[in-house]
Short mmCIF file of C-alpha atoms in Angstrom, two decimals:
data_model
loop_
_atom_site.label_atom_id
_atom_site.label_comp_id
_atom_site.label_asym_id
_atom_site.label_seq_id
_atom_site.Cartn_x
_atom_site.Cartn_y
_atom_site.Cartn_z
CA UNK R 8 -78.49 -145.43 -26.62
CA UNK R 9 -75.82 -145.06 -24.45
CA UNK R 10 -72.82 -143.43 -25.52
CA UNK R 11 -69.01 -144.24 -23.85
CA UNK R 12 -67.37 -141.16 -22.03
CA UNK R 13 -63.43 -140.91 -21.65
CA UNK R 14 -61.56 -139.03 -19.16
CA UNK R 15 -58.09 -137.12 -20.38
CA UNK R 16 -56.28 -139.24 -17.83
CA UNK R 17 -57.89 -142.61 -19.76
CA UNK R 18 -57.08 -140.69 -22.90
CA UNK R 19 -53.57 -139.80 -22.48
CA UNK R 20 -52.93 -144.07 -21.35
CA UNK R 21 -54.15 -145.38 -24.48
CA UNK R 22 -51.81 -146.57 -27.13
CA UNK R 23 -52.39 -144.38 -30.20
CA UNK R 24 -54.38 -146.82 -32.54
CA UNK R 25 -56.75 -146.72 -29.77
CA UNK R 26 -56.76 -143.09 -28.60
CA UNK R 27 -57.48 -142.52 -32.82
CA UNK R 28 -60.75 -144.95 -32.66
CA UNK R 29 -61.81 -143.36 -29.71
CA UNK R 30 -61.43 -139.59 -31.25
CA UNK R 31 -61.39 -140.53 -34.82
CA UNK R 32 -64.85 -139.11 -35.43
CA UNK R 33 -64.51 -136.03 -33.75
CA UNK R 34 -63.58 -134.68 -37.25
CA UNK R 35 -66.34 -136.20 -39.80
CA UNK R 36 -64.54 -139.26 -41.51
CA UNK R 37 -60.86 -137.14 -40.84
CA UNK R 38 -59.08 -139.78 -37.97
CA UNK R 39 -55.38 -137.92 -39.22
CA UNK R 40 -56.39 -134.78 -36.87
CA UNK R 41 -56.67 -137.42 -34.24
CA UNK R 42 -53.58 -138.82 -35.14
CA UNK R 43 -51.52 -135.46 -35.09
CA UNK R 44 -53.08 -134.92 -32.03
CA UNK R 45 -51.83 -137.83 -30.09
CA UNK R 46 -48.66 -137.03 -30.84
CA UNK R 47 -48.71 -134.22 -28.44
CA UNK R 48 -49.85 -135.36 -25.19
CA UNK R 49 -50.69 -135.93 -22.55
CA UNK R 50 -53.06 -132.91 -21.81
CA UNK R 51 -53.99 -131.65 -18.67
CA UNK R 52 -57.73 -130.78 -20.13
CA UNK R 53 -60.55 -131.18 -22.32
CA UNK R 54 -59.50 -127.79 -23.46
CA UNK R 55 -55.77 -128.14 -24.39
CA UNK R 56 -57.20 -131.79 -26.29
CA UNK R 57 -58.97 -129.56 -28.02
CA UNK R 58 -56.79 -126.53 -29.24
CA UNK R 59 -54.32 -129.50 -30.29
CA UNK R 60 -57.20 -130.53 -32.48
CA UNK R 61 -57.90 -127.55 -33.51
CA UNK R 62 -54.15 -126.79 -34.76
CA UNK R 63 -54.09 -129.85 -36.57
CA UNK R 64 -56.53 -128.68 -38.74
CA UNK R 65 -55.77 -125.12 -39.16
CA UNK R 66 -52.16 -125.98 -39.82
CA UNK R 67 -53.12 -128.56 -42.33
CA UNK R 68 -53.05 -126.18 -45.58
CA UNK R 69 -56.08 -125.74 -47.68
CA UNK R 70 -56.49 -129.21 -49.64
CA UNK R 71 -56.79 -131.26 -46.49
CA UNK R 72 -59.02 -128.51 -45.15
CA UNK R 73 -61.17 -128.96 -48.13
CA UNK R 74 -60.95 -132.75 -47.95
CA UNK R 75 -62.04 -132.33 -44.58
CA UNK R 76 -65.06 -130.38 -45.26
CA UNK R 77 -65.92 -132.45 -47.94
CA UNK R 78 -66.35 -135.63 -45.82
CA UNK R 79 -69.35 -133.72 -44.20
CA UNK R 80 -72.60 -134.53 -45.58
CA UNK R 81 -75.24 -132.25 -46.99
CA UNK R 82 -78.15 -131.45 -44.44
CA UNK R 83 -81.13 -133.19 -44.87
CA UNK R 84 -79.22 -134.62 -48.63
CA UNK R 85 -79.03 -137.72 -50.20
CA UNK R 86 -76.50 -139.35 -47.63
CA UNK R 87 -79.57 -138.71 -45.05
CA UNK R 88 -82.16 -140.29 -47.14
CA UNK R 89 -80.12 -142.93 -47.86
CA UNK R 90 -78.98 -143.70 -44.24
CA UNK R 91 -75.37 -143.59 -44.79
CA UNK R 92 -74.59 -140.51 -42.29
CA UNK R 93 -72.66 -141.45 -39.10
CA UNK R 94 -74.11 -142.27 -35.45
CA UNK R 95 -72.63 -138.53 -34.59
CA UNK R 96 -74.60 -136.72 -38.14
CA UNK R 97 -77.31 -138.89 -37.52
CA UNK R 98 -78.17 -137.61 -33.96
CA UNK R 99 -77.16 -133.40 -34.81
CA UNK R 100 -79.49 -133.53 -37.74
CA UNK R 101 -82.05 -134.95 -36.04
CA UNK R 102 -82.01 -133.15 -33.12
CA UNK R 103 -82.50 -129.68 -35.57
CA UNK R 104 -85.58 -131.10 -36.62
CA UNK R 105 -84.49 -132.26 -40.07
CA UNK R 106 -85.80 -135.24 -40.04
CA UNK R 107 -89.42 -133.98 -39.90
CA UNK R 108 -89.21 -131.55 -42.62
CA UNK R 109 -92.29 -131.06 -44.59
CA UNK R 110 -91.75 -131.68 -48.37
CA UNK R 111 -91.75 -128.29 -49.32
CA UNK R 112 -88.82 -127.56 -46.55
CA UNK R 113 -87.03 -130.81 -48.00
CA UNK R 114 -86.97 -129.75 -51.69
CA UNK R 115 -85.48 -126.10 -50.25
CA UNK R 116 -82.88 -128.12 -48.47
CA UNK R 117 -82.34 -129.71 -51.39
CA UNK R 118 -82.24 -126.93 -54.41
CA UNK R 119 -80.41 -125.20 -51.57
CA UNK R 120 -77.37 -128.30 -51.51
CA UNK R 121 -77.41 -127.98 -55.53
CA UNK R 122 -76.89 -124.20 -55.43
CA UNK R 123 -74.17 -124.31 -52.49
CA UNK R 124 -72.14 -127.07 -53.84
CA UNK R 125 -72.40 -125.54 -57.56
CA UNK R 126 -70.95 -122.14 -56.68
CA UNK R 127 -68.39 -123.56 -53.96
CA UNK R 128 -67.97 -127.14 -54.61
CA UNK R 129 -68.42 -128.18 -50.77
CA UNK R 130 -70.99 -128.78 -48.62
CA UNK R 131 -72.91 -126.97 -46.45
CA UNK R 132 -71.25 -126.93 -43.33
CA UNK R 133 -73.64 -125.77 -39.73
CA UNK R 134 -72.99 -126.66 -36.31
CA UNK R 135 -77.13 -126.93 -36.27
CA UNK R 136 -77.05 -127.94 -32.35
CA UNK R 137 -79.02 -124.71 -31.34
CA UNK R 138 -80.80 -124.42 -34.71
CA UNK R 139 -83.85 -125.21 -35.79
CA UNK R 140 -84.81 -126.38 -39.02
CA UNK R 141 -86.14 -122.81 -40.00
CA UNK R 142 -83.24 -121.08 -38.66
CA UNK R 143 -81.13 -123.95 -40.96
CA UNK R 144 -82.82 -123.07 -43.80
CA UNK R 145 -82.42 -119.24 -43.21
CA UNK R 146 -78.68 -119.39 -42.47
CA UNK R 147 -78.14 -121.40 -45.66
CA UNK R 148 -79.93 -118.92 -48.05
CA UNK R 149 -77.95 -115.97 -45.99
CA UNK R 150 -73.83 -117.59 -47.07
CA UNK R 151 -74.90 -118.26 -50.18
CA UNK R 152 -74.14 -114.99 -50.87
CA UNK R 153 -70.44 -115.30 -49.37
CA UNK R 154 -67.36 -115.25 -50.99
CA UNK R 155 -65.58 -118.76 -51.62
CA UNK R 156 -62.89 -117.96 -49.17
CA UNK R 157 -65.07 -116.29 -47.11
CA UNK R 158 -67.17 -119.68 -46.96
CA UNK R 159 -64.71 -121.64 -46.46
CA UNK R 160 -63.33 -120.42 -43.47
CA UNK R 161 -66.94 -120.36 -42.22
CA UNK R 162 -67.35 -124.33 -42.96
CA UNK R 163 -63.89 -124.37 -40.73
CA UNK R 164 -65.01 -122.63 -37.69
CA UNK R 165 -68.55 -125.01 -38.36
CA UNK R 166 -66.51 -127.93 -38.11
CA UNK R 167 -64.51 -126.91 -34.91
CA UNK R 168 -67.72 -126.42 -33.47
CA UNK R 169 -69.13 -129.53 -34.24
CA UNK R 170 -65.45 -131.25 -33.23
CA UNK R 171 -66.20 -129.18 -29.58
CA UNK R 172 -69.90 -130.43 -29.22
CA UNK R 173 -68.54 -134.09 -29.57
CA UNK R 174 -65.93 -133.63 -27.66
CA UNK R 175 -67.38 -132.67 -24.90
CA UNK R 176 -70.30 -135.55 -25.12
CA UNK R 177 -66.92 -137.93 -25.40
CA UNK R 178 -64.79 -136.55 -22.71
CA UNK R 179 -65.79 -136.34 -18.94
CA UNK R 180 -64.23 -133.93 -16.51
#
């Protein structure tokens, strides 16, 4: 499947509805960072596109951070199974190998999900480009012991990561 790239010039022309479509699901299921970024161009780069995004979501106080986490789905969880997660989810998960999990790995995953979202009432959040599904599974045992705050500023810099990797699949130089 091909996938549409954008330069910044083609980005900075587009009337804002369409510049939001376009970079919408840079942020999983949050198009309002899009929004607030639009608002400040034109940029001159892939990199100043991205601090703006960045900002929107760091300035955007801690119950839209959490909403934003939230709209992430659990690795290898029910949204997977189901398949509900987006063309962007789809692709990171199975490109870490969850998909061929062996049943013993997907029940980990899974008792793993339940013990996460019971002590901080999020999900999971990993940038798994990189990762295998082993190396998944360890870094998930290893911040349940964080603190909540702790965690969530973890899921945060997760999420700009994954917000970078798309970008830069979305954006040409």
């Amino acid at each position: 499947m091909s996938q549409t790239t954008y330069t910044i010039t083609q980005l900075n022309a587009m009337p804002e509805p369409e510049f939001v479509k376009v970079l919408g699901g840079i942020y999983e299921h949050s198009p309002w960072f899009a929004e607030a970024a639009a608002k400040q161009r034109p940029f001159t780069d892939t990199a100043e596109l991205a601090a703006a995004l960045r900002r929107a979501v760091d300035d955007a106080g801690r119950e839209a951070q959490l909403k934003l986490v939230r709209a992430h789905p659990e690795l290898a969880g029910k949204a997977a199974v189901r398949g509900e997660l987006t063309a962007e989810s789809t692709r990171e998960q199975a490109g870490a190998g969850l998909d061929q999990c062996t049943p013993e790995e997907f029940q980990r995953l899974q008792n793993l999900n339940a013990s996460y979202n019971q002590k901080f009432g999020f999900p999971f959040i990993l940038a798994v480009r990189g990762y295998d599904r082993h190396g998944i599974i360890d870094a998930f045992a290893r911040r349940l012991d964080n603190a909540p705050d702790v965690e969530l500023q973890t899921c945060i810099n997760q999420i700009h990561r994954i917000a970078q990797f798309r970008l830069n699949d979305l954006v040409s130089a």
